[in-house]
């Protein structure tokens, strides 16, 4: 496997890096403090084709590979993890599920405007009583003539109050377990769809996160996404791909923590020398840099396997697990290197730490990733 970036990949990385430094970095503290969703930045990213990067050109996307997608998400997350999360969840989860399981007609109707960034998608899986055990969801979809009627609620939904399109998991057959779960495309404008209040979170403050309620929501039978009863199977595939994006996002946060620490360590003097000359600080910086390279390798390997059409479930979980836990470690070290200044909002370090923690929870906790990795290992060596 050759990790040398192609000219196109380098161009994408450099383009999004320039955009991020020009337009994202300057307002990131203010957006975090005000908890403002960056509608203007989403529009600008859409104009440049970054809201549907991995989707086929025939359906409004840019048709780039997943390594390019990882490079873009990392660059965004280096400065603004909330914005990176919006792009990643919209692309990999919401519109990604339609790209995976949708019919040609559904892709033309829904994926095209989503991939172009003309609309935003939200992926509705998690419920108040159903998190890691995704099969325990309670939302139902009942057939009534040529319509489906949805009832239930979802929680921790990214883009929950700003989405135009919801991709919703619901039970269609209570007696079939995971084989009784199906997926539906639901327009936010439909009667009975009601987003809840924005959730007050530890971090990711400018990412929109809410509950979403569905009360007797009627949708046409053609809004069934994929095969009846195959929603859970498709969801597992969507999550595999989504973990690649979360891994790249985690690398971006860790890189931000490192770069801000290097800068601060060169500016801050104690005992007559920059603190970056002290061995204790050098060790922290060296460990952070080494682990970031390792995390990026793992994430890009999973992306490469996906691009090659090879099995990548284990690789995606490894990348997500290592990178997400690294993001927390690196951000924690950044706060330590900054000392008292790392604890105040004048500097970026404390925000990296607040944002990083979600990476070990969202799209499968670290505990779930270890279960998946162990399961895949046993398949490989026990069968």
Tab-separated table of C-alpha atoms in Angstrom:
chain	number	residue	atom	x	y	z
A	1	UNK	CA	0.000	0.000	0.000
A	2	UNK	CA	1.467	3.370	-1.081
A	3	UNK	CA	0.558	6.358	1.074
A	4	UNK	CA	2.114	8.914	-1.247
A	5	UNK	CA	-0.632	11.400	-2.003
A	6	UNK	CA	-1.643	11.936	-5.600
A	7	UNK	CA	-1.616	15.417	-7.116
A	8	UNK	CA	-5.404	15.541	-6.789
A	9	UNK	CA	-5.277	14.550	-3.130
A	10	UNK	CA	-2.625	17.171	-2.403
A	11	UNK	CA	-4.698	19.790	-4.211
A	12	UNK	CA	-7.793	18.930	-2.171
A	13	UNK	CA	-5.811	19.036	1.083
A	14	UNK	CA	-4.166	22.343	0.228
A	15	UNK	CA	-7.437	23.868	-0.961
A	16	UNK	CA	-9.364	23.018	2.199
A	17	UNK	CA	-6.382	24.047	4.358
A	18	UNK	CA	-6.339	27.470	2.713
A	19	UNK	CA	-10.109	27.805	3.107
A	20	UNK	CA	-9.932	26.796	6.766
A	21	UNK	CA	-7.149	29.221	7.615
A	22	UNK	CA	-8.879	32.075	5.783
A	23	UNK	CA	-12.502	31.634	6.785
A	24	UNK	CA	-12.852	29.037	9.560
A	25	UNK	CA	-10.067	29.783	12.037
A	26	UNK	CA	-10.762	33.502	12.590
A	27	UNK	CA	-14.275	33.016	14.020
A	28	UNK	CA	-13.985	29.650	15.740
A	29	UNK	CA	-13.822	30.976	19.315
A	30	UNK	CA	-16.834	33.218	18.773
A	31	UNK	CA	-18.903	30.426	17.228
A	32	UNK	CA	-18.016	28.154	20.122
A	33	UNK	CA	-18.931	30.792	22.710
A	34	UNK	CA	-22.216	31.731	21.039
A	35	UNK	CA	-23.024	28.133	20.050
A	36	UNK	CA	-23.876	29.330	16.556
A	37	UNK	CA	-24.428	26.961	13.662
A	38	UNK	CA	-22.176	28.139	10.768
A	39	UNK	CA	-24.715	28.417	7.952
A	40	UNK	CA	-22.429	30.759	6.002
A	41	UNK	CA	-19.466	28.377	6.114
A	42	UNK	CA	-21.648	25.449	5.040
A	43	UNK	CA	-22.793	27.471	2.037
A	44	UNK	CA	-19.204	28.275	1.117
A	45	UNK	CA	-18.143	24.648	1.450
A	46	UNK	CA	-21.090	23.624	-0.721
A	47	UNK	CA	-20.069	26.089	-3.428
A	48	UNK	CA	-16.641	24.438	-3.540
A	49	UNK	CA	-18.067	20.920	-3.699
A	50	UNK	CA	-17.035	19.795	-0.218
A	51	UNK	CA	-20.484	18.732	1.048
A	52	UNK	CA	-20.723	15.664	-1.165
A	53	UNK	CA	-17.111	14.832	-1.864
A	54	UNK	CA	-17.332	11.050	-1.875
A	55	UNK	CA	-20.630	10.741	-3.727
A	56	UNK	CA	-20.753	10.063	-7.491
A	57	UNK	CA	-20.774	13.038	-9.825
A	58	UNK	CA	-23.959	11.766	-11.462
A	59	UNK	CA	-25.721	12.341	-8.132
A	60	UNK	CA	-24.296	15.782	-7.409
A	61	UNK	CA	-21.069	14.768	-5.677
A	62	UNK	CA	-17.412	15.258	-6.526
A	63	UNK	CA	-16.568	11.565	-6.821
A	64	UNK	CA	-13.291	11.745	-4.898
A	65	UNK	CA	-11.782	8.902	-2.898
A	66	UNK	CA	-12.092	8.421	0.841
A	67	UNK	CA	-8.487	9.384	1.559
A	68	UNK	CA	-9.239	12.794	0.042
A	69	UNK	CA	-12.308	12.985	2.265
A	70	UNK	CA	-10.160	12.181	5.309
A	71	UNK	CA	-7.691	14.901	4.372
A	72	UNK	CA	-10.494	17.446	4.119
A	73	UNK	CA	-12.090	16.467	7.429
A	74	UNK	CA	-8.706	16.582	9.193
A	75	UNK	CA	-8.024	20.083	7.896
A	76	UNK	CA	-11.421	21.351	9.049
A	77	UNK	CA	-11.091	19.682	12.448
A	78	UNK	CA	-7.638	21.145	13.034
A	79	UNK	CA	-9.408	24.451	13.662
A	80	UNK	CA	-13.109	23.717	14.080
A	81	UNK	CA	-14.191	20.219	15.076
A	82	UNK	CA	-17.849	21.275	15.140
A	83	UNK	CA	-17.753	22.254	11.472
A	84	UNK	CA	-15.881	19.066	10.597
A	85	UNK	CA	-18.507	17.021	12.437
A	86	UNK	CA	-21.282	18.717	10.465
A	87	UNK	CA	-19.609	17.908	7.149
A	88	UNK	CA	-18.697	14.350	8.177
A	89	UNK	CA	-22.130	13.406	9.543
A	90	UNK	CA	-23.976	15.002	6.625
A	91	UNK	CA	-21.757	13.231	4.092
A	92	UNK	CA	-21.082	9.830	5.665
A	93	UNK	CA	-24.273	9.198	7.624
A	94	UNK	CA	-27.285	11.111	6.320
A	95	UNK	CA	-26.579	11.343	2.607
A	96	UNK	CA	-24.242	8.357	2.882
A	97	UNK	CA	-27.118	6.037	3.800
A	98	UNK	CA	-29.085	7.220	0.776
A	99	UNK	CA	-26.022	6.699	-1.428
A	100	UNK	CA	-25.653	3.158	-0.050
A	101	UNK	CA	-29.229	1.900	-0.104
A	102	UNK	CA	-31.261	4.326	-2.192
A	103	UNK	CA	-32.887	3.559	-5.509
A	104	UNK	CA	-31.906	5.551	-8.581
A	105	UNK	CA	-35.069	7.627	-8.179
A	106	UNK	CA	-34.340	8.322	-4.501
A	107	UNK	CA	-30.788	9.332	-5.274
A	108	UNK	CA	-31.930	11.735	-7.985
A	109	UNK	CA	-34.580	13.257	-5.732
A	110	UNK	CA	-32.723	13.377	-2.416
A	111	UNK	CA	-29.010	12.669	-2.818
A	112	UNK	CA	-28.403	15.252	-5.540
A	113	UNK	CA	-29.423	18.318	-3.479
A	114	UNK	CA	-27.707	16.860	-0.401
A	115	UNK	CA	-24.437	16.178	-2.221
A	116	UNK	CA	-24.513	19.662	-3.681
A	117	UNK	CA	-25.001	21.118	-0.223
A	118	UNK	CA	-28.315	22.682	-1.170
A	119	UNK	CA	-29.891	20.717	1.677
A	120	UNK	CA	-28.610	19.201	4.930
A	121	UNK	CA	-29.135	15.642	6.120
A	122	UNK	CA	-29.515	14.214	9.627
A	123	UNK	CA	-29.186	10.538	10.499
A	124	UNK	CA	-31.694	9.428	13.133
A	125	UNK	CA	-30.610	6.243	14.889
A	126	UNK	CA	-30.023	6.892	18.615
A	127	UNK	CA	-32.973	7.063	21.024
A	128	UNK	CA	-33.280	7.950	24.734
A	129	UNK	CA	-33.256	4.244	25.629
A	130	UNK	CA	-31.211	2.921	22.703
A	131	UNK	CA	-27.559	3.885	22.277
A	132	UNK	CA	-24.866	1.251	21.818
A	133	UNK	CA	-27.646	-1.335	21.522
A	134	UNK	CA	-29.014	0.085	18.301
A	135	UNK	CA	-31.343	-2.894	17.930
A	136	UNK	CA	-33.347	-1.723	20.955
A	137	UNK	CA	-34.934	1.259	19.256
A	138	UNK	CA	-38.623	1.977	19.903
A	139	UNK	CA	-39.599	4.206	16.979
A	140	UNK	CA	-42.175	2.453	14.810
A	141	UNK	CA	-43.319	2.631	11.221
A	142	UNK	CA	-46.744	1.150	10.472
A	143	UNK	CA	-48.076	0.546	6.976
A	144	UNK	CA	-51.380	2.253	6.184
A	145	UNK	CA	-52.410	1.742	2.578
A	146	UNK	CA	-49.717	3.236	0.368
A	147	UNK	CA	-48.201	5.202	3.251
A	148	UNK	CA	-46.028	4.620	6.289
A	149	UNK	CA	-46.868	6.236	9.635
A	150	UNK	CA	-43.897	7.001	11.896
A	151	UNK	CA	-44.049	7.472	15.666
A	152	UNK	CA	-41.189	7.854	18.105
A	153	UNK	CA	-38.313	10.077	19.154
A	154	UNK	CA	-34.588	10.289	18.510
A	155	UNK	CA	-31.852	11.908	20.588
A	156	UNK	CA	-28.341	13.314	20.039
A	157	UNK	CA	-29.169	13.975	16.401
A	158	UNK	CA	-26.505	15.977	14.594
A	159	UNK	CA	-28.157	18.630	12.366
A	160	UNK	CA	-31.334	17.805	14.298
A	161	UNK	CA	-32.918	21.253	14.014
A	162	UNK	CA	-31.321	22.445	10.762
A	163	UNK	CA	-31.722	19.368	8.541
A	164	UNK	CA	-33.949	19.306	5.492
A	165	UNK	CA	-33.893	15.519	5.220
A	166	UNK	CA	-33.948	12.928	8.003
A	167	UNK	CA	-32.874	9.321	7.494
A	168	UNK	CA	-34.840	7.492	10.188
A	169	UNK	CA	-34.481	3.962	11.575
A	170	UNK	CA	-37.761	2.425	12.776
A	171	UNK	CA	-39.252	-0.951	13.649
A	172	UNK	CA	-41.564	-2.350	11.014
A	173	UNK	CA	-41.897	-5.841	12.500
A	174	UNK	CA	-41.682	-6.237	16.283
A	175	UNK	CA	-41.268	-10.000	16.135
A	176	UNK	CA	-38.148	-10.094	13.984
A	177	UNK	CA	-35.510	-8.383	16.150
A	178	UNK	CA	-32.913	-6.588	14.056
A	179	UNK	CA	-34.513	-8.084	10.934
A	180	UNK	CA	-37.603	-6.044	11.720
A	181	UNK	CA	-35.841	-2.668	11.429
A	182	UNK	CA	-36.224	-0.561	8.300
A	183	UNK	CA	-35.038	2.862	7.148
A	184	UNK	CA	-37.056	5.797	5.839
A	185	UNK	CA	-36.412	9.138	4.195
A	186	UNK	CA	-38.412	11.846	5.960
A	187	UNK	CA	-38.578	15.490	4.889
A	188	UNK	CA	-38.355	17.905	7.836
A	189	UNK	CA	-41.316	19.837	6.423
A	190	UNK	CA	-43.741	16.946	6.926
A	191	UNK	CA	-46.529	17.378	9.447
A	192	UNK	CA	-45.711	15.728	12.754
A	193	UNK	CA	-41.926	16.221	12.537
A	194	UNK	CA	-40.725	18.359	15.439
A	195	UNK	CA	-37.109	19.042	16.433
A	196	UNK	CA	-36.481	19.550	20.131
A	197	UNK	CA	-34.429	22.255	21.799
A	198	UNK	CA	-30.701	22.414	21.152
A	199	UNK	CA	-28.806	20.341	23.689
A	200	UNK	CA	-26.396	22.041	26.104
A	201	UNK	CA	-23.182	20.114	25.546
A	202	UNK	CA	-19.657	19.887	26.909
A	203	UNK	CA	-18.166	20.660	23.508
A	204	UNK	CA	-18.857	20.724	19.768
A	205	UNK	CA	-20.888	23.819	20.567
A	206	UNK	CA	-21.483	25.084	17.030
A	207	UNK	CA	-22.586	21.655	15.837
A	208	UNK	CA	-26.381	21.406	15.963
A	209	UNK	CA	-27.546	18.602	18.285
A	210	UNK	CA	-31.189	18.041	19.283
A	211	UNK	CA	-33.892	15.507	19.878
A	212	UNK	CA	-36.319	14.926	17.010
A	213	UNK	CA	-39.915	13.818	17.514
A	214	UNK	CA	-42.105	11.983	14.994
A	215	UNK	CA	-45.828	11.984	15.753
A	216	UNK	CA	-48.094	10.265	13.233
A	217	UNK	CA	-45.796	11.357	10.415
A	218	UNK	CA	-47.142	10.103	7.107
A	219	UNK	CA	-44.736	9.412	4.291
A	220	UNK	CA	-45.297	7.658	0.959
A	221	UNK	CA	-44.284	4.011	0.681
A	222	UNK	CA	-41.668	5.067	-1.866
A	223	UNK	CA	-39.734	6.702	1.015
A	224	UNK	CA	-38.702	3.301	2.322
A	225	UNK	CA	-34.906	3.375	1.983
A	226	UNK	CA	-33.459	0.029	0.958
A	227	UNK	CA	-35.245	-3.263	1.497
A	228	UNK	CA	-37.876	-3.791	4.149
A	229	UNK	CA	-36.265	-5.262	7.256
A	230	UNK	CA	-32.704	-4.534	6.047
A	231	UNK	CA	-32.305	-1.216	7.848
A	232	UNK	CA	-30.085	-2.594	10.602
A	233	UNK	CA	-27.782	-4.378	8.157
A	234	UNK	CA	-27.375	-1.200	6.113
A	235	UNK	CA	-26.842	0.815	9.293
A	236	UNK	CA	-23.843	-1.296	10.269
A	237	UNK	CA	-22.320	-0.604	6.855
A	238	UNK	CA	-23.007	3.115	7.192
A	239	UNK	CA	-21.359	3.162	10.619
A	240	UNK	CA	-18.245	1.428	9.259
A	241	UNK	CA	-17.818	4.234	6.748
A	242	UNK	CA	-18.720	6.920	9.264
A	243	UNK	CA	-15.966	5.755	11.610
A	244	UNK	CA	-13.383	6.597	8.985
A	245	UNK	CA	-14.577	10.200	9.039
A	246	UNK	CA	-14.597	10.307	12.848
A	247	UNK	CA	-11.058	8.935	12.834
A	248	UNK	CA	-9.919	11.708	10.491
A	249	UNK	CA	-11.743	14.264	12.621
A	250	UNK	CA	-9.933	12.964	15.698
A	251	UNK	CA	-6.580	13.268	13.930
A	252	UNK	CA	-7.439	16.871	13.122
A	253	UNK	CA	-8.209	17.714	16.743
A	254	UNK	CA	-4.988	16.051	17.908
A	255	UNK	CA	-2.997	17.909	15.273
A	256	UNK	CA	-4.500	21.193	16.383
A	257	UNK	CA	-3.552	20.402	19.980
A	258	UNK	CA	0.017	19.620	18.911
A	259	UNK	CA	0.502	22.648	16.683
A	260	UNK	CA	-0.891	25.064	19.250
A	261	UNK	CA	1.338	23.462	21.889
A	262	UNK	CA	4.456	23.808	19.753
A	263	UNK	CA	3.636	27.453	19.128
A	264	UNK	CA	3.016	28.162	22.811
A	265	UNK	CA	6.106	26.227	23.928
A	266	UNK	CA	8.232	28.456	21.727
A	267	UNK	CA	6.689	31.678	23.024
A	268	UNK	CA	6.412	30.926	26.741
A	269	UNK	CA	9.613	31.348	28.754
A	270	UNK	CA	10.359	30.129	32.249
A	271	UNK	CA	13.692	30.191	34.097
A	272	UNK	CA	15.194	32.137	31.212
A	273	UNK	CA	14.383	29.647	28.429
A	274	UNK	CA	11.425	28.745	26.203
A	275	UNK	CA	9.545	25.897	27.858
A	276	UNK	CA	9.874	23.990	24.594
A	277	UNK	CA	13.553	23.483	25.472
A	278	UNK	CA	12.647	21.563	28.625
A	279	UNK	CA	12.870	17.798	28.268
A	280	UNK	CA	9.485	17.258	29.933
A	281	UNK	CA	7.800	19.376	27.244
A	282	UNK	CA	9.903	17.896	24.438
A	283	UNK	CA	8.775	14.427	25.463
A	284	UNK	CA	5.110	15.412	25.363
A	285	UNK	CA	5.465	16.999	21.930
A	286	UNK	CA	7.395	14.023	20.546
A	287	UNK	CA	4.826	11.525	21.805
A	288	UNK	CA	1.929	13.573	20.422
A	289	UNK	CA	3.567	13.895	16.995
A	290	UNK	CA	4.398	10.183	16.796
A	291	UNK	CA	0.917	9.059	17.805
A	292	UNK	CA	-0.717	11.477	15.351
A	293	UNK	CA	1.239	9.949	12.472
A	294	UNK	CA	0.243	6.474	13.664
A	295	UNK	CA	-3.412	7.465	13.928
A	296	UNK	CA	-3.417	9.027	10.478
A	297	UNK	CA	-1.883	5.853	9.043
A	298	UNK	CA	-4.600	3.686	10.596
A	299	UNK	CA	-7.405	5.953	9.383
A	300	UNK	CA	-5.998	6.258	5.857
A	301	UNK	CA	-5.515	2.505	5.695
A	302	UNK	CA	-9.223	2.002	6.413
A	303	UNK	CA	-10.087	4.618	3.785
A	304	UNK	CA	-7.814	2.921	1.250
A	305	UNK	CA	-9.408	-0.476	1.909
A	306	UNK	CA	-12.859	1.029	1.404
A	307	UNK	CA	-11.761	2.649	-1.856
A	308	UNK	CA	-10.379	-0.704	-3.024
A	309	UNK	CA	-13.665	-2.450	-2.265
A	310	UNK	CA	-11.986	-4.649	0.341
A	311	UNK	CA	-13.313	-5.511	3.831
A	312	UNK	CA	-12.561	-2.628	6.167
A	313	UNK	CA	-14.761	-3.087	9.252
A	314	UNK	CA	-11.864	-4.010	11.547
A	315	UNK	CA	-9.588	-1.348	10.059
A	316	UNK	CA	-12.218	1.362	10.517
A	317	UNK	CA	-12.739	0.420	14.157
A	318	UNK	CA	-9.001	0.335	14.814
A	319	UNK	CA	-8.557	3.758	13.262
A	320	UNK	CA	-11.512	5.247	15.078
A	321	UNK	CA	-10.508	3.733	18.422
A	322	UNK	CA	-6.865	4.783	18.326
A	323	UNK	CA	-7.441	8.230	16.827
A	324	UNK	CA	-10.330	9.160	19.123
A	325	UNK	CA	-8.500	8.177	22.300
A	326	UNK	CA	-5.401	9.945	21.009
A	327	UNK	CA	-7.426	13.124	20.460
A	328	UNK	CA	-8.352	13.150	24.149
A	329	UNK	CA	-4.755	12.431	25.231
A	330	UNK	CA	-3.281	15.064	22.940
A	331	UNK	CA	-5.802	17.704	23.979
A	332	UNK	CA	-5.176	16.919	27.640
A	333	UNK	CA	-1.445	17.311	27.104
A	334	UNK	CA	-2.025	20.583	25.274
A	335	UNK	CA	-3.836	21.952	28.310
A	336	UNK	CA	-0.972	20.742	30.534
A	337	UNK	CA	1.655	22.371	28.314
A	338	UNK	CA	-0.285	25.649	28.342
A	339	UNK	CA	-0.541	25.480	32.133
A	340	UNK	CA	-3.034	27.961	33.561
A	341	UNK	CA	-3.561	29.464	30.119
A	342	UNK	CA	-4.731	26.086	28.887
A	343	UNK	CA	-7.664	26.339	31.251
A	344	UNK	CA	-9.052	29.604	29.922
A	345	UNK	CA	-10.919	30.310	26.722
A	346	UNK	CA	-8.422	32.857	25.454
A	347	UNK	CA	-6.458	29.905	24.076
A	348	UNK	CA	-7.640	27.010	21.900
A	349	UNK	CA	-6.387	24.211	24.141
A	350	UNK	CA	-9.423	23.899	26.405
A	351	UNK	CA	-11.775	23.744	23.399
A	352	UNK	CA	-9.778	20.904	21.861
A	353	UNK	CA	-10.231	18.938	25.075
A	354	UNK	CA	-13.972	19.611	25.253
A	355	UNK	CA	-14.482	18.707	21.606
A	356	UNK	CA	-12.258	15.628	21.656
A	357	UNK	CA	-14.261	13.706	24.231
A	358	UNK	CA	-17.177	13.169	21.869
A	359	UNK	CA	-14.884	11.246	19.526
A	360	UNK	CA	-14.659	8.343	22.005
A	361	UNK	CA	-18.467	8.189	22.249
A	362	UNK	CA	-20.077	9.040	18.912
A	363	UNK	CA	-20.555	6.439	16.144
A	364	UNK	CA	-19.720	3.650	18.551
A	365	UNK	CA	-17.973	4.070	21.892
A	366	UNK	CA	-14.411	2.915	22.463
A	367	UNK	CA	-15.853	-0.105	24.229
A	368	UNK	CA	-17.925	-0.993	21.165
A	369	UNK	CA	-14.893	-0.560	18.885
A	370	UNK	CA	-12.930	-3.040	20.987
A	371	UNK	CA	-15.827	-5.500	20.763
A	372	UNK	CA	-15.892	-5.152	16.972
A	373	UNK	CA	-12.123	-5.580	16.642
A	374	UNK	CA	-12.159	-8.675	18.858
A	375	UNK	CA	-15.117	-10.124	16.949
A	376	UNK	CA	-13.347	-9.635	13.611
A	377	UNK	CA	-10.156	-11.178	14.980
A	378	UNK	CA	-12.046	-14.265	16.140
A	379	UNK	CA	-13.677	-14.583	12.720
A	380	UNK	CA	-10.241	-14.475	11.133
A	381	UNK	CA	-8.468	-16.929	13.428
A	382	UNK	CA	-11.214	-19.193	14.746
A	383	UNK	CA	-12.961	-20.037	11.480
